[in-house]
mmCIF file of C-alpha atoms in Angstrom:
data_model
loop_
_atom_site.group_PDB
_atom_site.id
_atom_site.type_symbol
_atom_site.label_atom_id
_atom_site.label_comp_id
_atom_site.label_asym_id
_atom_site.label_seq_id
_atom_site.Cartn_x
_atom_site.Cartn_y
_atom_site.Cartn_z
ATOM 1 C CA UNK A 1 48.858 66.661 127.821
ATOM 2 C CA UNK A 2 48.979 66.932 124.057
ATOM 3 C CA UNK A 3 51.930 65.058 122.547
ATOM 4 C CA UNK A 4 53.619 65.893 119.485
ATOM 5 C CA UNK A 5 56.183 63.324 118.158
ATOM 6 C CA UNK A 6 58.670 63.939 115.463
ATOM 7 C CA UNK A 7 60.336 61.135 114.736
ATOM 8 C CA UNK A 8 63.834 62.223 114.733
ATOM 9 C CA UNK A 9 65.639 64.086 117.119
ATOM 10 C CA UNK A 10 68.921 64.104 114.903
ATOM 11 C CA UNK A 11 69.297 62.818 111.062
ATOM 12 C CA UNK A 12 72.287 63.377 109.134
ATOM 13 C CA UNK A 13 71.502 63.047 105.310
ATOM 14 C CA UNK A 14 73.325 63.262 101.358
ATOM 15 C CA UNK A 15 73.173 66.887 99.654
ATOM 16 C CA UNK A 16 69.996 65.210 96.360
ATOM 17 C CA UNK A 17 68.863 62.356 98.878
ATOM 18 C CA UNK A 18 65.168 62.573 99.766
ATOM 19 C CA UNK A 19 63.695 62.956 103.003
ATOM 20 C CA UNK A 20 60.738 62.725 104.916
ATOM 21 C CA UNK A 21 60.335 64.480 108.762
ATOM 22 C CA UNK A 22 57.230 62.802 109.974
ATOM 23 C CA UNK A 23 55.270 64.250 113.069
ATOM 24 C CA UNK A 24 52.741 63.225 114.956
ATOM 25 C CA UNK A 25 50.070 64.889 117.465
ATOM 26 C CA UNK A 26 47.857 62.951 119.613
ATOM 27 C CA UNK A 27 45.235 65.306 121.138
ATOM 28 C CA UNK A 28 42.719 65.439 117.730
ATOM 29 C CA UNK A 29 44.020 69.125 116.457
ATOM 30 C CA UNK A 30 42.480 70.488 112.891
ATOM 31 C CA UNK A 31 46.268 71.986 112.364
ATOM 32 C CA UNK A 32 49.536 71.314 112.019
ATOM 33 C CA UNK A 33 52.554 73.156 111.257
ATOM 34 C CA UNK A 34 56.532 73.005 110.213
ATOM 35 C CA UNK A 35 58.946 75.407 110.818
ATOM 36 C CA UNK A 36 62.640 75.753 110.775
ATOM 37 C CA UNK A 37 64.568 77.621 113.197
ATOM 38 C CA UNK A 38 68.034 78.707 112.266
ATOM 39 C CA UNK A 39 69.928 80.380 114.956
ATOM 40 C CA UNK A 40 69.578 84.466 114.555
ATOM 41 C CA UNK A 41 66.249 83.751 112.221
ATOM 42 C CA UNK A 42 63.829 82.777 114.869
ATOM 43 C CA UNK A 43 61.058 80.198 113.632
ATOM 44 C CA UNK A 44 59.905 80.495 110.082
ATOM 45 C CA UNK A 45 57.137 78.818 108.681
ATOM 46 C CA UNK A 46 57.741 76.550 105.701
ATOM 47 C CA UNK A 47 53.461 74.608 105.374
ATOM 48 C CA UNK A 48 50.930 74.494 107.971
ATOM 49 C CA UNK A 49 47.140 72.309 106.713
ATOM 50 C CA UNK A 50 44.134 72.799 108.541
ATOM 51 C CA UNK A 51 42.706 69.209 107.673
ATOM 52 C CA UNK A 52 43.227 66.439 106.122
ATOM 53 C CA UNK A 53 44.597 66.685 102.823
ATOM 54 C CA UNK A 54 44.741 70.546 103.130
ATOM 55 C CA UNK A 55 47.924 72.689 102.894
ATOM 56 C CA UNK A 56 48.942 76.141 102.600
ATOM 57 C CA UNK A 57 51.836 77.547 102.013
ATOM 58 C CA UNK A 58 53.950 79.669 105.112
ATOM 59 C CA UNK A 59 56.472 81.579 104.191
ATOM 60 C CA UNK A 60 59.427 79.573 103.108
ATOM 61 C CA UNK A 61 57.966 77.160 101.435
ATOM 62 C CA UNK A 62 60.556 76.532 98.537
ATOM 63 C CA UNK A 63 62.303 73.696 98.524
ATOM 64 C CA UNK A 64 59.688 71.900 100.729
ATOM 65 C CA UNK A 65 56.964 69.474 100.319
ATOM 66 C CA UNK A 66 53.879 68.511 103.082
ATOM 67 C CA UNK A 67 52.023 65.818 102.854
ATOM 68 C CA UNK A 68 48.422 65.075 105.198
ATOM 69 C CA UNK A 69 46.548 62.337 104.474
ATOM 70 C CA UNK A 70 45.698 61.445 108.304
ATOM 71 C CA UNK A 71 43.995 64.049 110.656
ATOM 72 C CA UNK A 72 47.239 63.066 113.328
ATOM 73 C CA UNK A 73 50.030 63.001 111.407
ATOM 74 C CA UNK A 74 51.976 65.855 109.115
ATOM 75 C CA UNK A 75 54.844 65.119 106.618
ATOM 76 C CA UNK A 76 57.147 67.212 105.285
ATOM 77 C CA UNK A 77 59.310 66.565 102.611
ATOM 78 C CA UNK A 78 62.765 67.421 101.312
ATOM 79 C CA UNK A 79 63.011 66.265 97.658
ATOM 80 C CA UNK A 80 66.580 66.993 96.892
ATOM 81 C CA UNK A 81 68.152 67.682 100.008
ATOM 82 C CA UNK A 82 70.624 70.655 100.066
ATOM 83 C CA UNK A 83 73.223 72.141 102.617
ATOM 84 C CA UNK A 84 71.409 75.188 102.973
ATOM 85 C CA UNK A 85 68.063 72.523 104.623
ATOM 86 C CA UNK A 86 70.562 72.018 107.263
ATOM 87 C CA UNK A 87 68.161 73.463 110.265
ATOM 88 C CA UNK A 88 66.153 72.188 113.512
ATOM 89 C CA UNK A 89 62.855 71.320 112.404
ATOM 90 C CA UNK A 90 59.935 72.004 114.115
ATOM 91 C CA UNK A 91 56.200 70.727 114.289
ATOM 92 C CA UNK A 92 53.076 71.874 115.849
ATOM 93 C CA UNK A 93 49.408 71.125 115.997
ATOM 94 C CA UNK A 94 46.396 74.170 117.262
ATOM 95 C CA UNK A 95 43.023 73.863 117.872
ATOM 96 C CA UNK A 96 40.818 75.186 115.363
ATOM 97 C CA UNK A 97 37.898 76.176 117.916
ATOM 98 C CA UNK A 98 37.456 79.487 119.780
ATOM 99 C CA UNK A 99 38.252 79.261 122.915
ATOM 100 C CA UNK A 100 41.805 77.318 122.112
ATOM 101 C CA UNK A 101 43.470 80.634 121.762
ATOM 102 C CA UNK A 102 45.183 79.748 118.707
ATOM 103 C CA UNK A 103 47.429 77.372 121.330
ATOM 104 C CA UNK A 104 50.261 75.747 119.402
ATOM 105 C CA UNK A 105 51.617 72.528 121.224
ATOM 106 C CA UNK A 106 55.395 71.440 119.436
ATOM 107 C CA UNK A 107 57.234 68.553 119.222
ATOM 108 C CA UNK A 108 60.540 68.122 120.652
ATOM 109 C CA UNK A 109 62.061 69.272 116.977
ATOM 110 C CA UNK A 110 64.593 67.300 114.535
ATOM 111 C CA UNK A 111 68.104 68.615 113.935
ATOM 112 C CA UNK A 112 69.098 67.764 109.941
ATOM 113 C CA UNK A 113 72.805 67.552 109.009
ATOM 114 C CA UNK A 114 72.282 67.499 105.219
ATOM 115 C CA UNK A 115 75.839 66.793 104.287
ATOM 116 C CA UNK B 1 50.090 90.729 110.514
ATOM 117 C CA UNK B 2 51.192 92.930 113.465
ATOM 118 C CA UNK B 3 54.851 93.708 113.839
ATOM 119 C CA UNK B 4 56.618 92.868 117.113
ATOM 120 C CA UNK B 5 60.196 94.243 118.593
ATOM 121 C CA UNK B 6 61.909 92.940 121.362
ATOM 122 C CA UNK B 7 65.178 93.156 122.999
ATOM 123 C CA UNK B 8 67.453 90.509 121.786
ATOM 124 C CA UNK B 9 68.611 89.235 124.610
ATOM 125 C CA UNK B 10 68.690 90.129 128.477
ATOM 126 C CA UNK B 11 71.519 88.599 131.550
ATOM 127 C CA UNK B 12 69.770 88.981 135.218
ATOM 128 C CA UNK B 13 71.343 87.361 138.063
ATOM 129 C CA UNK B 14 68.702 84.580 140.033
ATOM 130 C CA UNK B 15 65.894 85.624 142.629
ATOM 131 C CA UNK B 16 65.276 89.134 140.298
ATOM 132 C CA UNK B 17 62.286 89.953 138.743
ATOM 133 C CA UNK B 18 62.640 90.362 135.059
ATOM 134 C CA UNK B 19 60.536 92.442 132.745
ATOM 135 C CA UNK B 20 60.821 91.458 128.720
ATOM 136 C CA UNK B 21 58.823 94.011 126.590
ATOM 137 C CA UNK B 22 57.788 93.743 123.272
ATOM 138 C CA UNK B 23 56.360 96.229 120.964
ATOM 139 C CA UNK B 24 54.002 96.218 119.103
ATOM 140 C CA UNK B 25 52.573 99.435 117.351
ATOM 141 C CA UNK B 26 50.252 98.197 114.639
ATOM 142 C CA UNK B 27 48.007 95.533 117.006
ATOM 143 C CA UNK B 28 44.311 95.753 115.440
ATOM 144 C CA UNK B 29 41.373 95.466 117.132
ATOM 145 C CA UNK B 30 41.296 91.803 117.603
ATOM 146 C CA UNK B 31 44.817 90.686 118.322
ATOM 147 C CA UNK B 32 45.910 89.415 121.240
ATOM 148 C CA UNK B 33 49.072 89.471 122.744
ATOM 149 C CA UNK B 34 50.568 85.530 123.174
ATOM 150 C CA UNK B 35 53.962 85.203 124.841
ATOM 151 C CA UNK B 36 56.042 81.832 124.323
ATOM 152 C CA UNK B 37 59.288 80.255 126.470
ATOM 153 C CA UNK B 38 61.620 78.015 124.081
ATOM 154 C CA UNK B 39 64.073 75.954 125.986
ATOM 155 C CA UNK B 40 67.527 75.006 124.680
ATOM 156 C CA UNK B 41 66.921 71.770 122.168
ATOM 157 C CA UNK B 42 62.839 71.865 122.767
ATOM 158 C CA UNK B 43 59.857 73.120 121.589
ATOM 159 C CA UNK B 44 58.689 76.555 122.347
ATOM 160 C CA UNK B 45 55.155 76.360 124.742
ATOM 161 C CA UNK B 46 52.672 79.077 125.865
ATOM 162 C CA UNK B 47 53.166 80.782 128.818
ATOM 163 C CA UNK B 48 50.899 83.764 128.717
ATOM 164 C CA UNK B 49 48.347 85.255 126.736
ATOM 165 C CA UNK B 50 46.136 88.650 126.906
ATOM 166 C CA UNK B 51 44.309 91.505 125.524
ATOM 167 C CA UNK B 52 44.326 93.939 128.339
ATOM 168 C CA UNK B 53 45.311 95.436 130.922
ATOM 169 C CA UNK B 54 47.014 92.737 133.217
ATOM 170 C CA UNK B 55 47.050 88.371 133.482
ATOM 171 C CA UNK B 56 48.645 85.900 135.946
ATOM 172 C CA UNK B 57 49.079 82.324 136.005
ATOM 173 C CA UNK B 58 51.320 80.638 137.576
ATOM 174 C CA UNK B 59 54.590 81.151 135.453
ATOM 175 C CA UNK B 60 54.858 84.860 134.552
ATOM 176 C CA UNK B 61 52.599 88.324 134.475
ATOM 177 C CA UNK B 62 51.739 90.322 131.455
ATOM 178 C CA UNK B 63 51.045 93.527 131.551
ATOM 179 C CA UNK B 64 49.368 95.408 128.993
ATOM 180 C CA UNK B 65 48.374 99.352 128.733
ATOM 181 C CA UNK B 66 45.139 100.883 127.481
ATOM 182 C CA UNK B 67 46.822 101.951 124.027
ATOM 183 C CA UNK B 68 48.326 98.205 123.217
ATOM 184 C CA UNK B 69 51.262 99.958 122.117
ATOM 185 C CA UNK B 70 53.057 97.390 123.896
ATOM 186 C CA UNK B 71 53.206 94.193 126.215
ATOM 187 C CA UNK B 72 55.547 94.057 129.020
ATOM 188 C CA UNK B 73 55.792 90.132 130.337
ATOM 189 C CA UNK B 74 57.376 89.672 133.606
ATOM 190 C CA UNK B 75 58.905 87.136 135.627
ATOM 191 C CA UNK B 76 59.310 87.207 139.309
ATOM 192 C CA UNK B 77 61.855 85.619 140.790
ATOM 193 C CA UNK B 78 63.794 84.071 138.234
ATOM 194 C CA UNK B 79 66.155 81.000 138.476
ATOM 195 C CA UNK B 80 68.926 79.729 136.174
ATOM 196 C CA UNK B 81 65.713 77.419 134.485
ATOM 197 C CA UNK B 82 64.293 80.386 133.633
ATOM 198 C CA UNK B 83 66.625 80.551 131.031
ATOM 199 C CA UNK B 84 65.464 80.239 127.526
ATOM 200 C CA UNK B 85 64.350 82.335 124.539
ATOM 201 C CA UNK B 86 60.708 84.402 124.876
ATOM 202 C CA UNK B 87 58.889 85.265 122.233
ATOM 203 C CA UNK B 88 55.996 87.661 121.710
ATOM 204 C CA UNK B 89 53.269 87.231 118.859
ATOM 205 C CA UNK B 90 50.223 89.075 118.159
ATOM 206 C CA UNK B 91 47.345 88.024 116.104
ATOM 207 C CA UNK B 92 43.671 86.810 116.052
ATOM 208 C CA UNK B 93 43.477 83.774 118.462
ATOM 209 C CA UNK B 94 40.315 82.315 116.372
ATOM 210 C CA UNK B 95 40.293 80.243 113.428
ATOM 211 C CA UNK B 96 43.116 78.532 112.005
ATOM 212 C CA UNK B 97 44.782 81.254 111.008
ATOM 213 C CA UNK B 98 48.817 80.448 112.595
ATOM 214 C CA UNK B 99 50.804 83.623 114.834
ATOM 215 C CA UNK B 100 54.146 84.639 113.667
ATOM 216 C CA UNK B 101 57.232 83.526 115.642
ATOM 217 C CA UNK B 102 59.726 87.067 115.351
ATOM 218 C CA UNK B 103 62.729 86.555 116.447
ATOM 219 C CA UNK B 104 62.428 86.268 120.255
ATOM 220 C CA UNK B 105 64.068 87.524 123.688
ATOM 221 C CA UNK B 106 67.105 85.042 125.039
ATOM 222 C CA UNK B 107 66.974 85.295 128.774
ATOM 223 C CA UNK B 108 70.111 84.634 130.037
ATOM 224 C CA UNK B 109 69.732 83.854 134.173
ATOM 225 C CA UNK B 110 73.059 83.941 135.891
ATOM 226 C CA UNK B 111 73.945 82.617 139.572
#
């Protein structure tokens, strides 16, 4: 089974702190994604990456950056955390191969609270 | 990307068949229809995907009419454990362009 592991289930940070959310996948997938999920808003794409050192902005990249130095690891960075970034963050990965059907595999999520 | 519209919520009793319909009026020729399921405190997981007519697996069935402007996810004889949010996504399935998640349908199964 594909495994996508997010480093923390729960995280509490203070306003202005730099926050790192880490995600690791074990299936050699080319693509990795970061979403945030808020009540009533569904999943919104922050950033995605289709290769090492490559990144693409999603729908809501403001206030976030990402890093992908190795294929299996995709980090989401909040340069200066703000209270409106309190949310559930979900990481996912997928294959590029045509036969893979663009299926994303998700981690369990990190619930971040910014105080 | 084709926009999807699905009901915000649905309730059902245990043992009933549940049908969740998704509208995607501007679906493109190369688009597939994919459904995900998300349990509380978990990430979404893929359940079924189709292009036209009917697809069935061990979890659900997917019905797609000839014009492909809508699709229906069918869950046979639901149980309490089927309580979840169900997302309908439409888009190409090759390459690395991510599909767009909407707000989903919150299904509550009642004993």
